[in-house]
PDB file of C-alpha atoms and ligand atoms in Angstrom:
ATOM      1  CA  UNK A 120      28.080-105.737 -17.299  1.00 61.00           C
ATOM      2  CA  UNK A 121      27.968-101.748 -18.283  1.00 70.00           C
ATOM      3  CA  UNK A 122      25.412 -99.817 -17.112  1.00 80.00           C
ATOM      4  CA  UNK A 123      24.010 -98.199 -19.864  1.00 81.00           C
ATOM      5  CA  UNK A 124      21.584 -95.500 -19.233  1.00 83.00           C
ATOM      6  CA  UNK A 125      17.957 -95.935 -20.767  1.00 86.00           C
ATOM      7  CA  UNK A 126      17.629 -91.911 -21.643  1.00 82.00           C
ATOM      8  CA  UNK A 127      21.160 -92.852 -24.327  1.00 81.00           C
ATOM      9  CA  UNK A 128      19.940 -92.222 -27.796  1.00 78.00           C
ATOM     10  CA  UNK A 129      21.454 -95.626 -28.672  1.00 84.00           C
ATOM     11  CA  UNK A 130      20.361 -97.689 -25.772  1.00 82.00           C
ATOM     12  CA  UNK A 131      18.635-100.251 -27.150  1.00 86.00           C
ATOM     13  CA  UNK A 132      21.811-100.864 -29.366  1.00 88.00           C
ATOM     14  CA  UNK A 133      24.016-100.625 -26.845  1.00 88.00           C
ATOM     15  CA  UNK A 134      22.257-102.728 -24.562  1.00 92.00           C
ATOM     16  CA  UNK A 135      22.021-105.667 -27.147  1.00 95.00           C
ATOM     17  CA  UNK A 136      25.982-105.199 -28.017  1.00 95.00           C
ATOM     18  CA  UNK A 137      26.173-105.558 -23.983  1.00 95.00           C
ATOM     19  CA  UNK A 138      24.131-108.529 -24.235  1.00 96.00           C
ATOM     20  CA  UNK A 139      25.900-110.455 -26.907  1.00 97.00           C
ATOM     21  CA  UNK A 140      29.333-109.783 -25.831  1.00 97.00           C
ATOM     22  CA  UNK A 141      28.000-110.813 -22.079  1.00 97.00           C
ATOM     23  CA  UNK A 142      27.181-113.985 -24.127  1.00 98.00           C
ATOM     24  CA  UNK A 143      30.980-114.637 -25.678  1.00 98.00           C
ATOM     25  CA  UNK A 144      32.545-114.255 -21.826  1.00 98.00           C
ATOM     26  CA  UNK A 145      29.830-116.838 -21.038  1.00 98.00           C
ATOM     27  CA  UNK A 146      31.029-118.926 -23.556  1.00 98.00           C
ATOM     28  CA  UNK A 147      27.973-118.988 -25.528  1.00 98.00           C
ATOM     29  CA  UNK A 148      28.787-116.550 -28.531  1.00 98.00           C
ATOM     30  CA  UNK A 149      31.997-117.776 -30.876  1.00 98.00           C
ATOM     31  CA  UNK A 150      34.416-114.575 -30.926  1.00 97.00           C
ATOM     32  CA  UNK A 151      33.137-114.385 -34.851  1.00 96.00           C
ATOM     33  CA  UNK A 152      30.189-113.995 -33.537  1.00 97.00           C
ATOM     34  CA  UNK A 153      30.405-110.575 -32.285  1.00 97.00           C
ATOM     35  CA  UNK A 154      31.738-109.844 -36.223  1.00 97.00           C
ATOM     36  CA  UNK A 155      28.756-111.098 -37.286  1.00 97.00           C
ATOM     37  CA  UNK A 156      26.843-108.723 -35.067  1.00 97.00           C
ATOM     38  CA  UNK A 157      28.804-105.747 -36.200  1.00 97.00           C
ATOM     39  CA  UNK A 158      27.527-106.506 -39.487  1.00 96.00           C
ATOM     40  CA  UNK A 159      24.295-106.806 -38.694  1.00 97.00           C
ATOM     41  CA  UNK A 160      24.253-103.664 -36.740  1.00 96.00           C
ATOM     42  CA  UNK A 161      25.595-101.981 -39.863  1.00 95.00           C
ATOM     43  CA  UNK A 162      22.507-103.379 -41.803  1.00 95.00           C
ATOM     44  CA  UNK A 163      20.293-102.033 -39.434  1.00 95.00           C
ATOM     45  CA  UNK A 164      20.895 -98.802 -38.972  1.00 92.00           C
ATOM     46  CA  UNK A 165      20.796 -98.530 -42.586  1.00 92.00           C
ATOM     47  CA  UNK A 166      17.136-100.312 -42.517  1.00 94.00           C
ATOM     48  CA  UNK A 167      16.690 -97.331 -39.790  1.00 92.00           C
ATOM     49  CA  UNK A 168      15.842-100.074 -36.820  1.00 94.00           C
ATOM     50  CA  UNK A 169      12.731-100.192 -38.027  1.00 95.00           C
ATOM     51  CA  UNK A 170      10.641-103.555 -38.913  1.00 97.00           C
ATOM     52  CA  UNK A 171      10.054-103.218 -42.872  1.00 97.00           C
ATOM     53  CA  UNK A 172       6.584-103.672 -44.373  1.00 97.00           C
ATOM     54  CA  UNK A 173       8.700-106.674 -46.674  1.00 97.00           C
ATOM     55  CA  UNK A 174       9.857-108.019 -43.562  1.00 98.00           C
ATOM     56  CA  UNK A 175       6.208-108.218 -42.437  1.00 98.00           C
ATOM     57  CA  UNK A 176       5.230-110.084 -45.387  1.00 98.00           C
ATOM     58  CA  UNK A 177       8.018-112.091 -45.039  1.00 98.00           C
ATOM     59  CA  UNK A 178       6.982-113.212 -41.545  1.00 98.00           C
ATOM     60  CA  UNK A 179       3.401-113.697 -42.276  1.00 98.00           C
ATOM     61  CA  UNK A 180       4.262-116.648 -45.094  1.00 98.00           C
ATOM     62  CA  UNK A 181       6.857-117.788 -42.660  1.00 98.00           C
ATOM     63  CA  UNK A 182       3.957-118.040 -39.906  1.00 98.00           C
ATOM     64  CA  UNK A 183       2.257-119.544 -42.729  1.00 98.00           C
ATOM     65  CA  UNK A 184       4.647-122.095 -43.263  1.00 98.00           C
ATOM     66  CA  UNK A 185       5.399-123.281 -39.499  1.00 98.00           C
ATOM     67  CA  UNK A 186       2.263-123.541 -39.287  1.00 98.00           C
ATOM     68  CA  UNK A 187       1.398-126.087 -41.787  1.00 98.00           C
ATOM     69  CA  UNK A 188       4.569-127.872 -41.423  1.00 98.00           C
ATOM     70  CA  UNK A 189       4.526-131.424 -40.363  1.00 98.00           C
ATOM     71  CA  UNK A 190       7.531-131.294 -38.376  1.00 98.00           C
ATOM     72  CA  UNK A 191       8.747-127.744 -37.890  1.00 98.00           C
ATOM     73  CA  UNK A 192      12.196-126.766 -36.376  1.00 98.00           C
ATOM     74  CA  UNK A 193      14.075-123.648 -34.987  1.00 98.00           C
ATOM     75  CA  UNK A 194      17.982-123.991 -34.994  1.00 98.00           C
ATOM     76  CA  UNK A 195      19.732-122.061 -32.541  1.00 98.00           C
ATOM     77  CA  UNK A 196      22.877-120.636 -32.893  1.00 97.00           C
ATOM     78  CA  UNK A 197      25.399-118.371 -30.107  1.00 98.00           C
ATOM     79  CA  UNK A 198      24.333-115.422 -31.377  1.00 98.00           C
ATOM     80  CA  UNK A 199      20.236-116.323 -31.534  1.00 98.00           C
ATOM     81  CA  UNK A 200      20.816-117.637 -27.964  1.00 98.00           C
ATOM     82  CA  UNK A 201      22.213-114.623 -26.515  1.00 98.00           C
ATOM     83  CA  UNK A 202      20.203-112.034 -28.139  1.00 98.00           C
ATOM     84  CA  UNK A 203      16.527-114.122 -28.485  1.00 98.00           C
ATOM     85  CA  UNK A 204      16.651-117.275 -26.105  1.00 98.00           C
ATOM     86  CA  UNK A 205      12.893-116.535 -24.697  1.00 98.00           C
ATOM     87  CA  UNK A 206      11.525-115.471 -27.994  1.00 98.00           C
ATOM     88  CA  UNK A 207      12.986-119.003 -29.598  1.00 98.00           C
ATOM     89  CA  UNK A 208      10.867-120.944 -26.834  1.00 98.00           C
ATOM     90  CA  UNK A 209       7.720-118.741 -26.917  1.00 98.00           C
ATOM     91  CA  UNK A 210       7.434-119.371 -30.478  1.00 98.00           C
ATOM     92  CA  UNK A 211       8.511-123.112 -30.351  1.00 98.00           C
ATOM     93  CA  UNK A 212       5.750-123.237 -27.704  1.00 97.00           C
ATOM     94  CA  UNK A 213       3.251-121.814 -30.066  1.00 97.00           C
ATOM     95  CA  UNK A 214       3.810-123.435 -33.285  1.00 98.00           C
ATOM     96  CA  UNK A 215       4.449-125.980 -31.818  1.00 98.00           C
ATOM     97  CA  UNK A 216       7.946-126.539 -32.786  1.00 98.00           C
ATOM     98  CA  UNK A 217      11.155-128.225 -31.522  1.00 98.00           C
ATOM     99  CA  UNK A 218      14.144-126.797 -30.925  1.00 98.00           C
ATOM    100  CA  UNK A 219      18.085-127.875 -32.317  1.00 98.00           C
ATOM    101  CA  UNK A 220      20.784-126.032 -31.120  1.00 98.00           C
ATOM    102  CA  UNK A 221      22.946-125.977 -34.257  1.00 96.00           C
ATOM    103  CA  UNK A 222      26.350-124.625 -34.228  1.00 96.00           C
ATOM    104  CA  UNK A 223      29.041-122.957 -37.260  1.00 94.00           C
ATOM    105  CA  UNK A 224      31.793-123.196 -34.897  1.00 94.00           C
ATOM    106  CA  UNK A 225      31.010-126.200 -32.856  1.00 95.00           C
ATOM    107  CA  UNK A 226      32.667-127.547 -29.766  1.00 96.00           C
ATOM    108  CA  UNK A 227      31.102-130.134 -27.635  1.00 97.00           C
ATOM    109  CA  UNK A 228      31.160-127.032 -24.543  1.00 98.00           C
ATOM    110  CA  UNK A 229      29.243-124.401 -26.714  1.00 98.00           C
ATOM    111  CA  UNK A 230      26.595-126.714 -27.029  1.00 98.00           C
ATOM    112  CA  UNK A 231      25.850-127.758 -23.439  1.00 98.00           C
ATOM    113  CA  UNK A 232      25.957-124.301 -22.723  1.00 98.00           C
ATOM    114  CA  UNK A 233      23.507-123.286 -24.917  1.00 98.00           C
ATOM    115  CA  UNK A 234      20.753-126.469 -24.302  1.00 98.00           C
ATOM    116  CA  UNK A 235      21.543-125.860 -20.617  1.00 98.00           C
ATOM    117  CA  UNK A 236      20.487-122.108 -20.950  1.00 98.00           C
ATOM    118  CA  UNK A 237      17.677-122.983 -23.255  1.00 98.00           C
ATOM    119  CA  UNK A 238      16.512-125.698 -20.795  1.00 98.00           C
ATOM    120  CA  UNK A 239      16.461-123.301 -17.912  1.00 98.00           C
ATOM    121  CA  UNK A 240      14.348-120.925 -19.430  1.00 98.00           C
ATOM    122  CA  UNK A 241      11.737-123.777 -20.274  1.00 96.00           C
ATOM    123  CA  UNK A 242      12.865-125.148 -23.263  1.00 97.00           C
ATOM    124  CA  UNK A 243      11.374-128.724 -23.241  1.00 89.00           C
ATOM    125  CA  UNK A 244      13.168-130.740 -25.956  1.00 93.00           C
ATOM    126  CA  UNK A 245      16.241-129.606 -27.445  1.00 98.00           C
ATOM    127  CA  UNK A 246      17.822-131.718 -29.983  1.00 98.00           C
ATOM    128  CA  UNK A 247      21.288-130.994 -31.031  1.00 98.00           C
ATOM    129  CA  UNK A 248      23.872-132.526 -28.648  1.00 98.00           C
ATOM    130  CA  UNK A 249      23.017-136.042 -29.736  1.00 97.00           C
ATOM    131  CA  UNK A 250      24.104-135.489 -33.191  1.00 97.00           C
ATOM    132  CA  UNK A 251      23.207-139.175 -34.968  1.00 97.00           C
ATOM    133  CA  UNK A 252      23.145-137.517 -38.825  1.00 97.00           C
ATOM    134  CA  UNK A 253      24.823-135.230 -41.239  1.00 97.00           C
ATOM    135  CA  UNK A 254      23.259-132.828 -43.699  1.00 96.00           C
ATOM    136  CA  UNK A 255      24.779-133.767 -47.068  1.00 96.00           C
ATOM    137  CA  UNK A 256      27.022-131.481 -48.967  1.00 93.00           C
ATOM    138  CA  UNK A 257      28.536-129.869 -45.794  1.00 92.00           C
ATOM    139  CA  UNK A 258      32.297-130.580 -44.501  1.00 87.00           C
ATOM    140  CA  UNK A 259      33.135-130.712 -41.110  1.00 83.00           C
ATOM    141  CA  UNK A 260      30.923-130.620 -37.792  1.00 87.00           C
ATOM    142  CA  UNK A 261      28.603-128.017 -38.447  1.00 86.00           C
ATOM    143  CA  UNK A 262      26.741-131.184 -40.651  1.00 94.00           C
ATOM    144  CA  UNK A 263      25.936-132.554 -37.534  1.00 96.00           C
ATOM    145  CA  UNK A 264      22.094-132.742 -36.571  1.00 97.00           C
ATOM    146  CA  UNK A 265      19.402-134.676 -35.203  1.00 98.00           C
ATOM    147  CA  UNK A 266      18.144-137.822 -37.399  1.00 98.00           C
ATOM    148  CA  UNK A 267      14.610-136.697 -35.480  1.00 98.00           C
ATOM    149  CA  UNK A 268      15.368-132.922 -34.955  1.00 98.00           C
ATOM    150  CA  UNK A 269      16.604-131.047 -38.196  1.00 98.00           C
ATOM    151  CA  UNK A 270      17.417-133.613 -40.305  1.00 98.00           C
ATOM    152  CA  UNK A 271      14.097-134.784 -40.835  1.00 98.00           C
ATOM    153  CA  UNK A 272      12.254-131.210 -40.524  1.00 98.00           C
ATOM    154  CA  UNK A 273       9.717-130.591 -43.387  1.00 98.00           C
ATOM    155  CA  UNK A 274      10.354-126.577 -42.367  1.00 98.00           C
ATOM    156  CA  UNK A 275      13.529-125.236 -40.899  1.00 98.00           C
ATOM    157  CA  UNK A 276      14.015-122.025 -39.510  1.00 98.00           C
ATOM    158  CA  UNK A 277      17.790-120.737 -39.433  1.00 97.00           C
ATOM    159  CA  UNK A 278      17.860-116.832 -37.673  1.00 96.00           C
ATOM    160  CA  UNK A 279      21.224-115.303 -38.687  1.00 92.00           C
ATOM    161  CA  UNK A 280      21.921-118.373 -40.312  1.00 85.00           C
ATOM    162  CA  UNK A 281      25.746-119.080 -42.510  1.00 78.00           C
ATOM    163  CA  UNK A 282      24.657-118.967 -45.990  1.00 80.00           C
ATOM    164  CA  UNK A 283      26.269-122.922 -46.778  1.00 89.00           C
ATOM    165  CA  UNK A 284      23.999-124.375 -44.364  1.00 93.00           C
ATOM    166  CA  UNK A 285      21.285-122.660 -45.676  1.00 93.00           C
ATOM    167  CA  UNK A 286      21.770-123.874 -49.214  1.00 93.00           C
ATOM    168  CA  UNK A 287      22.715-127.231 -48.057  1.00 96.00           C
ATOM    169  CA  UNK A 288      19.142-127.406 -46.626  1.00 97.00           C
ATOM    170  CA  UNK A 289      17.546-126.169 -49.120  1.00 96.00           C
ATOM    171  CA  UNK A 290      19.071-128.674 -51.150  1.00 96.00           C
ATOM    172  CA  UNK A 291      17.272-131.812 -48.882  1.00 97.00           C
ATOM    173  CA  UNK A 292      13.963-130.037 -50.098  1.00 97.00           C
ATOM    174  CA  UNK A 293      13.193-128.651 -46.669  1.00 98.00           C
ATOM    175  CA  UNK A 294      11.534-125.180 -46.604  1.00 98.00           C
ATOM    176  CA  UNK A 295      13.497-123.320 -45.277  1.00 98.00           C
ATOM    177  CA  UNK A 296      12.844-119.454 -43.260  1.00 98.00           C
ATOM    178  CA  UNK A 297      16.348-117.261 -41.834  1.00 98.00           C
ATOM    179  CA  UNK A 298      16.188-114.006 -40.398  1.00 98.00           C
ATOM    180  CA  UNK A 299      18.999-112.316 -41.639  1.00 98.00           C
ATOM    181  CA  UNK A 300      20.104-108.180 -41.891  1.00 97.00           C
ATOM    182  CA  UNK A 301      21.318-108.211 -44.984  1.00 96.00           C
ATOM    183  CA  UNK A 302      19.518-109.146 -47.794  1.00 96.00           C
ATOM    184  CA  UNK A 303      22.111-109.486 -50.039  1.00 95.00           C
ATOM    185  CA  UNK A 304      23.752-112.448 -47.388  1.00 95.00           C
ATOM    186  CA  UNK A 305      23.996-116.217 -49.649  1.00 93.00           C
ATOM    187  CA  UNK A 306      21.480-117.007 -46.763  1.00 95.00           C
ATOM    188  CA  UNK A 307      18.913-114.559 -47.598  1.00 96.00           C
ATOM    189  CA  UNK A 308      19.510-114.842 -51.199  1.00 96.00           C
ATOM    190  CA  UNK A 309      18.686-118.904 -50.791  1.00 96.00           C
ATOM    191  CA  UNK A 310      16.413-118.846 -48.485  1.00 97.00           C
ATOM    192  CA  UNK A 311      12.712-119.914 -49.390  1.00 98.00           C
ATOM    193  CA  UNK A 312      11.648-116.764 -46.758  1.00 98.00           C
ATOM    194  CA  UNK A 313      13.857-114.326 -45.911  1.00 98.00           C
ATOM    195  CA  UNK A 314      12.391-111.651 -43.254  1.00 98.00           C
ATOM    196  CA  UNK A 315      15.079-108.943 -43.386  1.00 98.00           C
ATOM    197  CA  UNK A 316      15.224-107.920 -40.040  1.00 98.00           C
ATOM    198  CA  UNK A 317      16.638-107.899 -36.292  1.00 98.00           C
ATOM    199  CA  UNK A 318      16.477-111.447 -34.694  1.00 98.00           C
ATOM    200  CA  UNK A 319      15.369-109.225 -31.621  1.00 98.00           C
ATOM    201  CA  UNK A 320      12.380-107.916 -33.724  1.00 98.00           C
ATOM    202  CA  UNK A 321      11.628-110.577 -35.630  1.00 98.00           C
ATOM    203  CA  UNK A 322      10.970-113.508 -33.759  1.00 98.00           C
ATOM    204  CA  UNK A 323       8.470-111.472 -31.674  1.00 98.00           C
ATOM    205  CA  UNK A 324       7.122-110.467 -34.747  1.00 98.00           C
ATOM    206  CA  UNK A 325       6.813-113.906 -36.215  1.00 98.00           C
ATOM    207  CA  UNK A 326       5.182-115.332 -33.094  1.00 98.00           C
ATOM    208  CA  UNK A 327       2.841-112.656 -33.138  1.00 98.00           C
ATOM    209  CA  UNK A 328       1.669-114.057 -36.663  1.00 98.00           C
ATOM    210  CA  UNK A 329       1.371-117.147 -35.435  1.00 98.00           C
ATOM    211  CA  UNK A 330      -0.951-116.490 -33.267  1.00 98.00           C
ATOM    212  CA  UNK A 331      -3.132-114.488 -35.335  1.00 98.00           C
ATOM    213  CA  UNK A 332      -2.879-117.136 -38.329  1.00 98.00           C
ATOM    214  CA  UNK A 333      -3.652-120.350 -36.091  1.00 97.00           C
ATOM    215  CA  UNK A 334      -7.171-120.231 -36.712  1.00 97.00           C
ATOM    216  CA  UNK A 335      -7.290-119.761 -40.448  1.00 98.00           C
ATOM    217  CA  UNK A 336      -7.679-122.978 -42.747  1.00 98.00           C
ATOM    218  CA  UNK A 337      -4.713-124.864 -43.114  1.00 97.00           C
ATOM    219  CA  UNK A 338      -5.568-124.355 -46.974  1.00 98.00           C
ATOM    220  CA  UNK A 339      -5.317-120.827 -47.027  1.00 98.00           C
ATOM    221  CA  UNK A 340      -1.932-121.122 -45.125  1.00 98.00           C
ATOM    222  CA  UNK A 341      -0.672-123.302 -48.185  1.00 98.00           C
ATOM    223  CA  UNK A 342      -1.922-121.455 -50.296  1.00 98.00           C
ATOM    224  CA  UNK A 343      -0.067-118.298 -49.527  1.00 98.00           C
ATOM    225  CA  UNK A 344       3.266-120.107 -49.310  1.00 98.00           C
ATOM    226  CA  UNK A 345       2.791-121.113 -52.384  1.00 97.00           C
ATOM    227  CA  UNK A 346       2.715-118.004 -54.115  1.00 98.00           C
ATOM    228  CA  UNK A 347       5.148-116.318 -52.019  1.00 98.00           C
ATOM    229  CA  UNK A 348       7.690-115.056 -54.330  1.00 98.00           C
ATOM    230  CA  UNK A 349      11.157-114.525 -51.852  1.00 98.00           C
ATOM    231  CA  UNK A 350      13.253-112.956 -54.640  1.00 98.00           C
ATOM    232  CA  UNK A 351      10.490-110.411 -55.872  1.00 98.00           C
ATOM    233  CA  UNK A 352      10.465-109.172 -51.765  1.00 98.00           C
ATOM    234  CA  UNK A 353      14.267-108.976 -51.463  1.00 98.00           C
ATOM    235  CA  UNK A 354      14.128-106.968 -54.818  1.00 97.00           C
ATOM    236  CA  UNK A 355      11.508-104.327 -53.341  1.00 97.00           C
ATOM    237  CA  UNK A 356      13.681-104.214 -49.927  1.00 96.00           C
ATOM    238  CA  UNK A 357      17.107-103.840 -51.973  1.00 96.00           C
ATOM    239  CA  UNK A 358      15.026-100.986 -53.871  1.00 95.00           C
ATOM    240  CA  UNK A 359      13.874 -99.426 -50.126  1.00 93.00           C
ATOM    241  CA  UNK A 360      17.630 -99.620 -49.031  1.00 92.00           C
ATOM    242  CA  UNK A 361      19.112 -97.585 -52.155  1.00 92.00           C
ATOM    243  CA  UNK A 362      16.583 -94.919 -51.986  1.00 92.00           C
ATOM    244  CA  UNK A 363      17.091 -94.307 -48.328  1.00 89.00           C
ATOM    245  CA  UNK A 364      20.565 -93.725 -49.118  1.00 87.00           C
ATOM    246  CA  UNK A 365      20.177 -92.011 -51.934  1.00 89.00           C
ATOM    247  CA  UNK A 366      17.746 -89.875 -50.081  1.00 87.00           C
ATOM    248  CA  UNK A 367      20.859 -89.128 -47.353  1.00 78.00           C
ATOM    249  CA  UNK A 368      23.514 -88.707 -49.523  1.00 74.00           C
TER     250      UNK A 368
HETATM  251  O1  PTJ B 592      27.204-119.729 -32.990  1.00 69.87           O
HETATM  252  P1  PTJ B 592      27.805-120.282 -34.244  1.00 69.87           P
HETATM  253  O2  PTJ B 592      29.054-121.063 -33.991  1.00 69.87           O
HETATM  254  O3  PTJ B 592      26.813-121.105 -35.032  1.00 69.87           O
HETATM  255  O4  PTJ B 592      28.234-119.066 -35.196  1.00 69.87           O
HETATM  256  C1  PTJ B 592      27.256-118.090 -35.521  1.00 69.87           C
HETATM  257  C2  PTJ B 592      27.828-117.054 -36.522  1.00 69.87           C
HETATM  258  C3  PTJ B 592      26.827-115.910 -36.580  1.00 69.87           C
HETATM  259  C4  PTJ B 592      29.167-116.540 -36.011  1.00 69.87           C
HETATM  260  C5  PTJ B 592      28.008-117.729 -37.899  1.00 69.87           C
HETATM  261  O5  PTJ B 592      26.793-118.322 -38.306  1.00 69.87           O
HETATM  262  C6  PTJ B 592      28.489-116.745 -38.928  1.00 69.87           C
HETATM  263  O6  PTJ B 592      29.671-116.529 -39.124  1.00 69.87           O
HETATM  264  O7  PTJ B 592      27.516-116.109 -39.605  1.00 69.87           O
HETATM  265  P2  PTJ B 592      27.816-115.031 -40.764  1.00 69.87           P
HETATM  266  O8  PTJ B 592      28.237-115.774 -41.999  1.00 69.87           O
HETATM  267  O9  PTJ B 592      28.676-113.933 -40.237  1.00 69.87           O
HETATM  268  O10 PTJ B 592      26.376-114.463 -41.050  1.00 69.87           O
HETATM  269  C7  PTJ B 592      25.622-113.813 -40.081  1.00 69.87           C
HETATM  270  C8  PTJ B 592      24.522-112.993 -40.785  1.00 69.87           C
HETATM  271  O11 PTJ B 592      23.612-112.562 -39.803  1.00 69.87           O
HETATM  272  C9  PTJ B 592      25.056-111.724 -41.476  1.00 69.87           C
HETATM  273  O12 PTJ B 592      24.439-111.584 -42.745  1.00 69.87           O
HETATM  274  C10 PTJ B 592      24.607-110.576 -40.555  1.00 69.87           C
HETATM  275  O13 PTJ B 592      24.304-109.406 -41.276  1.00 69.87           O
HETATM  276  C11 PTJ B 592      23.351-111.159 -39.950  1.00 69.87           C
HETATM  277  N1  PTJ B 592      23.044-110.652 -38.605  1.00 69.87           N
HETATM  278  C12 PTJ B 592      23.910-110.299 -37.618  1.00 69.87           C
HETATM  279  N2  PTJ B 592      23.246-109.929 -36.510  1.00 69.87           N
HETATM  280  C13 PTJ B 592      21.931-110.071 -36.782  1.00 69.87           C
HETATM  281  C14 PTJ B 592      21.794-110.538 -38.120  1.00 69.87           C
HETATM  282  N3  PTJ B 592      20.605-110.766 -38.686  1.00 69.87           N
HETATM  283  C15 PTJ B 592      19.513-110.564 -37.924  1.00 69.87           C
HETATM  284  N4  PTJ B 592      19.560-110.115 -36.637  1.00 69.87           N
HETATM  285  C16 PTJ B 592      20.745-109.870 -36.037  1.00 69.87           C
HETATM  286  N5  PTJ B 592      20.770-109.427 -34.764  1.00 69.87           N
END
């Protein structure tokens, strides 16, 4: 692995680029998985690596919503597994949610690495290799899910998430949360919540909401998903985003 200094201006960057193309010689990132990261580093510099008062709102409802869920889930993908593998099972642990690896690119080696590396960090149950269902409307193997793990989760929540999947989900009436860069990404667009934002920021951020939400009346957690309006808070980020360039150019 590079050594990257901590005193380097980008070092953070860097040392999450390190991490995620550590993760593709390890065989858990798909090669278009380190496109996907370009992208999303492109988003975020433009978002000024900062967490977004939208994207906190965003997360709150989303805490909201994983926390009234009946049967929450958190899908992990190459990328989510390289960058965020203890956040995904400190926040599964808190919720408490299950885990499904669940993969675009999907080879029967990809995902016994990745439940083998979420299993040794403490990852109890991880659904995923024992595909027994399909999610309707979606060719191929990247349909393939849990009859007890995704496929019947009330609320689903896809981080950096391919925007089909996300619309296919949507479609089986499941609430569904991604975490996704770029909010003008089909996934973000279709999402029910869409926190704009770093996987790397915000799943700590998210279980940090958790936490602080767990004690208010299930109720009130209802109630503020259901007035949670996901296109209104894209709208107000898109605004944010043109500005700040405008305000550079
Ligand atoms: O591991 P697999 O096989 O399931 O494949 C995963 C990838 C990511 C390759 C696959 O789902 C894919 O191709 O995704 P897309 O369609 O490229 O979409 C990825 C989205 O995530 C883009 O909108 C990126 O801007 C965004 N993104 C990239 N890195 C991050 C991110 N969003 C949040 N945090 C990131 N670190």
């Amino acid at each position: 692995m590079t050594t990257i200094p901590p005193s380097h201006p980008r070092y953070l960057s860097l040392k999450t680029r390190e991490q995620i193309a550590q993760g593709m010689k390890q065989g858990i990132v798909h090669e278009t998985g380190l496109i996907a990261h370009g992208r999303g580093e492109a988003f975020d510099y433009l978002l000024g690596e900062a967490t977004h008062p939208q994207a906190e709102a965003a997360s709150k409802v989303a805490a909201a919503a994983l926390l009234t869920a009946a049967h929450p889930v958190i899908s992990v993908n190459g990328n989510v597994a390289a960058l965020a593998a203890d956040s995904c099972i400190h926040l599964a642990h808190s919720i408490p949610a299950h885990l499904e690896v669940n993969l675009f690119h999907r080879t029967l080696e990809r995902m016994e690495k990745i439940t083998a590396l979420l299993q040794s960090k403490g990852a109890q149950t991880v659904y995923g290799l024992a595909a027994d269902e399909r999610i309707p409307g979606l060719d191929h193997d990247r349909a393939l899910c849990e009859k007890n793990g995704i496929f019947s989760a009330d609320v689903v929540l896809v981080p950096l998430e391919d925007g089909d999947r996300c619309q296919a989900l949507c479609a089986m009436g499941k609430t569904v949360i991604t975490i996704d860069l770029n909010p003008l990404s089909r996934t973000a667009q279709t999402a029910t919540i869409t926190i704009v934002d770093n996987v790397i920021r915000a799943l700590p951020g998210l279980q940090q909401w958790v936490v602080a939400l767990n004690d208010t009346p299930r109720s009130d957690l209802a109630q503020m998903l259901q007035s949670w309006d996901n296109t209104h808070n894209l709208k107000t980020m898109l605004s944010f985003l043109s500005k700040r360039l405008n305000s550079l150019g």
